[in-house]
Short mmCIF file of C-alpha atoms in Angstrom, two decimals:
data_model
loop_
_atom_site.label_atom_id
_atom_site.label_comp_id
_atom_site.label_asym_id
_atom_site.label_seq_id
_atom_site.Cartn_x
_atom_site.Cartn_y
_atom_site.Cartn_z
CA UNK E 1 1.96 -26.97 -24.09
CA UNK E 2 4.18 -24.01 -23.17
CA UNK E 3 3.96 -21.92 -20.00
CA UNK E 4 2.25 -18.99 -21.75
CA UNK E 5 -0.50 -21.24 -23.09
CA UNK E 6 -0.94 -22.78 -19.63
CA UNK E 7 -1.26 -19.33 -18.04
CA UNK E 8 -3.73 -18.22 -20.73
CA UNK E 9 -5.84 -21.33 -20.19
CA UNK E 10 -5.98 -20.91 -16.42
CA UNK E 11 -6.78 -17.20 -16.77
CA UNK E 12 -9.57 -17.96 -19.23
CA UNK E 13 -11.12 -20.63 -17.00
CA UNK E 14 -11.05 -18.33 -13.96
CA UNK E 15 -12.48 -15.30 -15.79
CA UNK E 16 -15.17 -17.33 -17.56
CA UNK E 17 -16.24 -19.05 -14.34
CA UNK E 18 -16.37 -15.81 -12.35
CA UNK E 19 -19.08 -14.45 -14.69
CA UNK E 20 -21.77 -16.47 -12.94
CA UNK E 21 -21.07 -14.84 -9.59
CA UNK E 22 -20.95 -11.30 -11.00
CA UNK E 23 -24.13 -11.98 -13.00
CA UNK E 24 -25.89 -13.12 -9.83
CA UNK E 25 -24.92 -9.82 -8.22
CA UNK E 26 -26.24 -7.83 -11.19
CA UNK E 27 -29.66 -9.47 -11.48
CA UNK E 28 -30.29 -8.88 -7.77
CA UNK E 29 -30.57 -5.13 -8.47
CA UNK E 30 -31.23 -4.72 -12.23
CA UNK E 31 -33.31 -6.34 -15.01
CA UNK E 32 -31.25 -9.12 -16.63
CA UNK E 33 -31.85 -8.48 -20.35
CA UNK E 34 -31.39 -4.70 -20.15
CA UNK E 35 -28.21 -5.25 -18.14
CA UNK E 36 -26.82 -7.78 -20.58
CA UNK E 37 -27.70 -5.73 -23.66
CA UNK E 38 -25.95 -2.68 -22.18
CA UNK E 39 -22.96 -4.81 -21.20
CA UNK E 40 -22.61 -6.12 -24.76
CA UNK E 41 -22.98 -2.63 -26.21
CA UNK E 42 -20.15 -1.27 -24.05
CA UNK E 43 -17.94 -4.35 -24.51
CA UNK E 44 -18.55 -4.33 -28.25
CA UNK E 45 -17.72 -0.65 -28.74
CA UNK E 46 -14.54 -1.04 -26.67
CA UNK E 47 -13.59 -4.19 -28.59
CA UNK E 48 -14.10 -2.57 -32.01
CA UNK E 49 -12.18 0.54 -30.92
CA UNK E 50 -9.26 -1.58 -29.66
CA UNK E 51 -9.33 -3.59 -32.89
CA UNK E 52 -9.02 -0.42 -34.98
CA UNK E 53 -6.18 0.82 -32.75
CA UNK E 54 -4.41 -2.50 -33.35
CA UNK E 55 -4.81 -2.03 -37.10
CA UNK E 56 -7.40 -4.78 -37.53
CA UNK E 57 -9.78 -4.65 -40.47
CA UNK E 58 -13.57 -4.60 -40.90
CA UNK E 59 -13.09 -6.95 -43.85
CA UNK E 60 -13.72 -10.31 -42.21
CA UNK E 61 -13.71 -13.64 -44.01
CA UNK E 62 -17.01 -15.38 -44.69
CA UNK E 63 -16.39 -17.87 -41.86
CA UNK E 64 -15.59 -15.00 -39.49
CA UNK E 65 -18.86 -13.22 -40.31
CA UNK E 66 -20.66 -16.52 -39.80
CA UNK E 67 -18.94 -16.95 -36.44
CA UNK E 68 -19.73 -13.37 -35.47
CA UNK E 69 -23.46 -13.70 -36.18
CA UNK E 70 -23.97 -17.21 -34.81
CA UNK E 71 -22.00 -16.61 -31.65
CA UNK E 72 -23.53 -13.18 -31.18
CA UNK E 73 -27.01 -14.72 -31.21
CA UNK E 74 -26.45 -18.17 -29.69
CA UNK E 75 -23.73 -17.43 -27.14
CA UNK E 76 -24.29 -13.82 -26.17
CA UNK E 77 -28.06 -13.47 -26.59
CA UNK E 78 -29.42 -16.99 -25.99
CA UNK E 79 -26.82 -18.61 -23.73
CA UNK E 80 -25.99 -15.65 -21.51
CA UNK E 81 -29.48 -14.16 -21.74
CA UNK E 82 -31.12 -17.34 -20.46
CA UNK E 83 -28.47 -17.72 -17.75
CA UNK E 84 -29.00 -14.13 -16.56
CA UNK E 85 -32.76 -14.70 -16.36
CA UNK E 86 -32.29 -18.02 -14.57
CA UNK E 87 -30.04 -16.53 -11.90
CA UNK E 88 -32.96 -14.54 -10.59
CA UNK E 89 -34.09 -17.84 -9.06
CA UNK E 90 -31.10 -20.18 -8.77
CA UNK E 91 -27.63 -19.84 -7.27
CA UNK E 92 -24.60 -18.90 -9.33
CA UNK E 93 -22.91 -22.19 -8.46
CA UNK E 94 -25.81 -24.21 -9.90
CA UNK E 95 -25.72 -22.20 -13.13
CA UNK E 96 -21.95 -22.67 -13.37
CA UNK E 97 -22.24 -26.42 -12.90
CA UNK E 98 -24.84 -26.77 -15.66
CA UNK E 99 -22.85 -24.51 -18.01
CA UNK E 100 -19.68 -26.50 -17.34
CA UNK E 101 -21.23 -29.52 -19.10
CA UNK E 102 -20.76 -27.78 -22.47
CA UNK E 103 -17.80 -29.97 -23.57
CA UNK E 104 -19.83 -33.06 -22.62
CA UNK E 105 -22.89 -31.84 -24.54
CA UNK E 106 -20.78 -31.00 -27.60
CA UNK E 107 -19.22 -34.47 -27.58
CA UNK E 108 -22.59 -36.18 -27.09
CA UNK E 109 -24.29 -34.12 -29.82
CA UNK E 110 -21.40 -34.75 -32.21
CA UNK E 111 -21.80 -38.49 -31.65
CA UNK E 112 -25.62 -38.50 -31.96
CA UNK E 113 -26.11 -36.08 -34.85
CA UNK E 114 -22.82 -35.64 -36.73
CA UNK E 115 -21.38 -39.14 -36.86
CA UNK E 116 -18.43 -38.50 -34.56
CA UNK E 117 -16.79 -41.61 -33.16
CA UNK E 118 -16.12 -41.76 -29.45
CA UNK E 119 -13.36 -43.77 -27.85
CA UNK E 120 -14.26 -45.87 -24.80
CA UNK E 121 -12.57 -43.35 -22.49
CA UNK E 122 -14.74 -40.59 -23.98
CA UNK E 123 -17.91 -42.64 -23.39
CA UNK E 124 -16.83 -43.23 -19.81
CA UNK E 125 -16.16 -39.51 -19.44
CA UNK E 126 -19.63 -38.61 -20.73
CA UNK E 127 -21.31 -41.03 -18.35
CA UNK E 128 -19.23 -39.80 -15.42
CA UNK E 129 -19.73 -36.12 -16.23
CA UNK E 130 -23.49 -36.27 -16.57
CA UNK E 131 -23.61 -38.56 -13.54
CA UNK E 132 -21.86 -35.88 -11.50
CA UNK E 133 -24.42 -33.30 -12.60
CA UNK E 134 -27.31 -35.61 -11.67
CA UNK E 135 -25.72 -36.24 -8.27
CA UNK E 136 -25.42 -32.53 -7.47
CA UNK E 137 -28.78 -31.49 -8.90
CA UNK E 138 -30.58 -34.36 -7.17
CA UNK E 139 -29.30 -33.17 -3.82
CA UNK E 140 -30.08 -29.52 -4.57
CA UNK E 141 -33.62 -30.23 -5.78
CA UNK E 142 -34.19 -31.71 -2.36
CA UNK E 143 -33.09 -28.37 -0.92
CA UNK E 144 -35.55 -26.35 -3.03
CA UNK E 145 -33.65 -25.68 -6.28
CA UNK E 146 -35.98 -23.92 -8.72
CA UNK E 147 -36.79 -26.21 -11.70
CA UNK E 148 -37.61 -23.29 -14.04
CA UNK E 149 -34.18 -21.76 -13.45
CA UNK E 150 -32.53 -25.12 -14.09
CA UNK E 151 -34.52 -25.59 -17.31
CA UNK E 152 -33.43 -22.16 -18.57
CA UNK E 153 -29.77 -22.98 -17.86
CA UNK E 154 -30.09 -26.29 -19.73
CA UNK E 155 -31.65 -24.51 -22.73
CA UNK E 156 -28.80 -22.00 -22.58
CA UNK E 157 -26.19 -24.78 -22.69
CA UNK E 158 -28.01 -26.40 -25.64
CA UNK E 159 -27.94 -23.08 -27.55
CA UNK E 160 -24.19 -22.78 -27.07
CA UNK E 161 -23.72 -26.44 -28.04
CA UNK E 162 -25.53 -25.80 -31.33
CA UNK E 163 -23.36 -22.74 -32.00
CA UNK E 164 -20.18 -24.66 -31.22
CA UNK E 165 -21.08 -27.50 -33.59
CA UNK E 166 -22.21 -25.11 -36.32
CA UNK E 167 -18.85 -23.35 -36.28
CA UNK E 168 -16.58 -26.37 -36.42
CA UNK E 169 -13.96 -25.92 -39.10
CA UNK E 170 -14.30 -22.15 -39.35
CA UNK E 171 -10.92 -20.58 -40.07
CA UNK E 172 -9.35 -17.90 -37.91
CA UNK E 173 -8.07 -15.38 -40.46
CA UNK E 174 -6.81 -12.83 -37.93
CA UNK E 175 -8.81 -9.78 -36.78
CA UNK E 176 -9.47 -11.51 -33.45
CA UNK E 177 -10.43 -8.41 -31.46
CA UNK E 178 -12.68 -7.17 -34.28
CA UNK E 179 -14.59 -10.47 -34.26
CA UNK E 180 -14.89 -10.29 -30.47
CA UNK E 181 -16.21 -6.73 -30.57
CA UNK E 182 -18.67 -7.27 -33.39
CA UNK E 183 -20.20 -10.38 -31.87
CA UNK E 184 -20.81 -8.40 -28.68
CA UNK E 185 -22.71 -5.79 -30.69
CA UNK E 186 -24.77 -8.54 -32.35
CA UNK E 187 -25.71 -9.82 -28.89
CA UNK E 188 -26.67 -6.33 -27.73
CA UNK E 189 -29.01 -5.80 -30.70
CA UNK E 190 -30.54 -9.27 -30.30
CA UNK E 191 -31.39 -8.67 -26.62
CA UNK E 192 -32.73 -5.11 -26.64
CA UNK E 193 -36.01 -6.17 -28.29
CA UNK E 194 -36.93 -8.79 -25.66
CA UNK E 195 -35.81 -6.38 -22.92
CA UNK E 196 -38.16 -3.65 -24.18
CA UNK E 197 -41.00 -6.16 -24.58
CA UNK E 198 -40.78 -8.07 -21.31
CA UNK E 199 -38.87 -6.03 -18.73
CA UNK E 200 -39.38 -2.87 -16.73
CA UNK E 201 -36.27 -0.72 -16.48
CA UNK E 202 -36.05 -0.54 -12.71
CA UNK E 203 -32.60 -0.40 -11.16
CA UNK E 204 -31.52 -0.29 -7.52
CA UNK E 205 -28.18 1.51 -7.75
CA UNK E 206 -25.68 0.03 -5.30
CA UNK E 207 -21.86 -0.01 -5.22
CA UNK E 208 -21.95 -3.80 -5.65
CA UNK E 209 -24.11 -3.49 -8.78
CA UNK E 210 -21.79 -0.93 -10.37
CA UNK E 211 -18.62 -2.89 -9.60
CA UNK E 212 -20.16 -6.19 -10.73
CA UNK E 213 -21.38 -4.62 -13.98
CA UNK E 214 -17.99 -3.07 -14.75
CA UNK E 215 -16.21 -6.33 -13.94
CA UNK E 216 -18.59 -8.43 -16.05
CA UNK E 217 -18.29 -6.04 -18.97
CA UNK E 218 -14.50 -5.84 -19.04
CA UNK E 219 -13.25 -9.16 -17.66
CA UNK E 220 -15.53 -12.13 -18.54
CA UNK E 221 -17.15 -10.16 -21.36
CA UNK E 222 -14.14 -8.79 -23.22
CA UNK E 223 -10.88 -10.11 -21.78
CA UNK E 224 -11.95 -13.76 -21.40
CA UNK E 225 -13.34 -13.92 -24.95
CA UNK E 226 -10.16 -12.42 -26.39
CA UNK E 227 -7.95 -14.80 -24.36
CA UNK E 228 -10.03 -17.76 -25.59
CA UNK E 229 -9.63 -16.80 -29.25
CA UNK E 230 -5.87 -16.33 -28.77
CA UNK E 231 -5.55 -19.61 -26.86
CA UNK E 232 -7.32 -21.55 -29.62
CA UNK E 233 -5.03 -19.97 -32.23
CA UNK E 234 -1.99 -20.93 -30.14
CA UNK E 235 -2.75 -24.55 -29.20
CA UNK E 236 -5.92 -25.50 -31.11
CA UNK E 237 -9.57 -25.91 -30.10
CA UNK E 238 -9.28 -29.46 -28.73
CA UNK E 239 -6.36 -28.77 -26.39
CA UNK E 240 -7.77 -25.38 -25.46
CA UNK E 241 -11.13 -26.89 -24.54
CA UNK E 242 -9.38 -29.05 -21.93
CA UNK E 243 -9.31 -25.99 -19.67
CA UNK E 244 -13.12 -26.12 -19.49
CA UNK E 245 -12.73 -28.96 -17.02
CA UNK E 246 -11.71 -26.34 -14.44
CA UNK E 247 -14.94 -24.34 -14.84
CA UNK E 248 -17.08 -26.28 -12.35
CA UNK E 249 -14.36 -26.00 -9.71
CA UNK E 250 -13.76 -22.28 -10.23
CA UNK E 251 -17.48 -21.52 -10.62
CA UNK E 252 -18.49 -23.19 -7.37
CA UNK E 253 -15.45 -21.89 -5.43
CA UNK E 254 -15.95 -18.25 -6.49
CA UNK E 255 -19.68 -18.34 -5.70
CA UNK E 256 -18.95 -19.82 -2.28
CA UNK E 257 -16.24 -17.24 -1.54
CA UNK E 258 -18.04 -14.08 -2.71
CA UNK E 259 -21.73 -14.93 -2.28
CA UNK E 260 -21.54 -17.31 0.65
CA UNK E 261 -23.38 -20.04 -1.28
CA UNK E 262 -23.45 -23.37 0.48
CA UNK E 263 -20.92 -26.01 -0.53
CA UNK E 264 -21.62 -29.52 0.74
CA UNK E 265 -19.76 -32.80 0.46
CA UNK E 266 -22.00 -33.98 -2.39
CA UNK E 267 -21.19 -30.76 -4.30
CA UNK E 268 -17.47 -31.39 -3.92
CA UNK E 269 -17.77 -35.03 -5.01
CA UNK E 270 -20.03 -34.12 -7.94
CA UNK E 271 -17.73 -31.34 -9.15
CA UNK E 272 -14.75 -33.69 -9.00
CA UNK E 273 -16.65 -36.28 -11.07
CA UNK E 274 -17.68 -33.66 -13.67
CA UNK E 275 -14.11 -32.38 -13.96
CA UNK E 276 -12.81 -35.92 -14.45
CA UNK E 277 -15.46 -36.62 -17.07
CA UNK E 278 -14.71 -33.47 -19.05
CA UNK E 279 -10.99 -34.13 -18.90
CA UNK E 280 -11.48 -37.71 -20.12
CA UNK E 281 -13.57 -36.53 -23.08
CA UNK E 282 -11.08 -33.86 -24.08
CA UNK E 283 -8.00 -36.04 -23.69
CA UNK E 284 -9.61 -38.74 -25.81
CA UNK E 285 -9.66 -36.25 -28.71
CA UNK E 286 -6.04 -35.22 -28.38
CA UNK E 287 -3.86 -36.30 -31.33
CA UNK E 288 -1.12 -38.81 -30.50
CA UNK E 289 2.28 -37.35 -29.76
CA UNK E 290 4.85 -37.85 -32.50
CA UNK E 291 7.47 -40.45 -31.68
#
């Protein structure tokens, strides 16, 4: 793995993990689904405009349209929508920890439902990773962690797991920024209906809300997605997914630094166990190096 790929992976992990903290700031002053739908609308229009400036085409391959629609609904609308709703009641660090189990859930679902074979190190990684989550959540439930918020985050992670498995083997075909922009627009359309039906558009305008919204729209929303697509094209999905093992660390650290969320010894131990589990699962999939 070259230095540029390493930098891209670290940047992606940091930007992706920071979204939970900025989302927590947003939902404190604005309705979650309206906020997310507007964020996707702005990100999508910017993404499509940049794609056209880069000379990218509207003519996507069939697999790209499939990726655009599935990810627009499952990742942007379901995964992020449920997480935004949940963070009205739970801390950003808890949401980040649950979301960080995605590589573990994908590996487990692939084994249970798609016939994937797991090496012993991968099985050990799955057990360790989910054990770390149970350790952290057990301690936090004792401190009053909201079970409804946790359930919504788990459902969100399941939705993204389904999308990830459904898109295995889809080809890239170029037009990366166009795909990024269009899937944002799909997410915006999918969320505006539930927002109109279930939310009241009541916003408390604060400098923190405005800055958090702009940051979420441009950095985790647009930049992180683009970096992820480019990283996967550069080093492949399996090696790229290894950087997900940093998400629990970054997610908890950013929430503690910017929101003052508590960070106990059990949290630190649990995060370390989750990171080790994710890394073990991902490394077990890596192809052997040529001799």
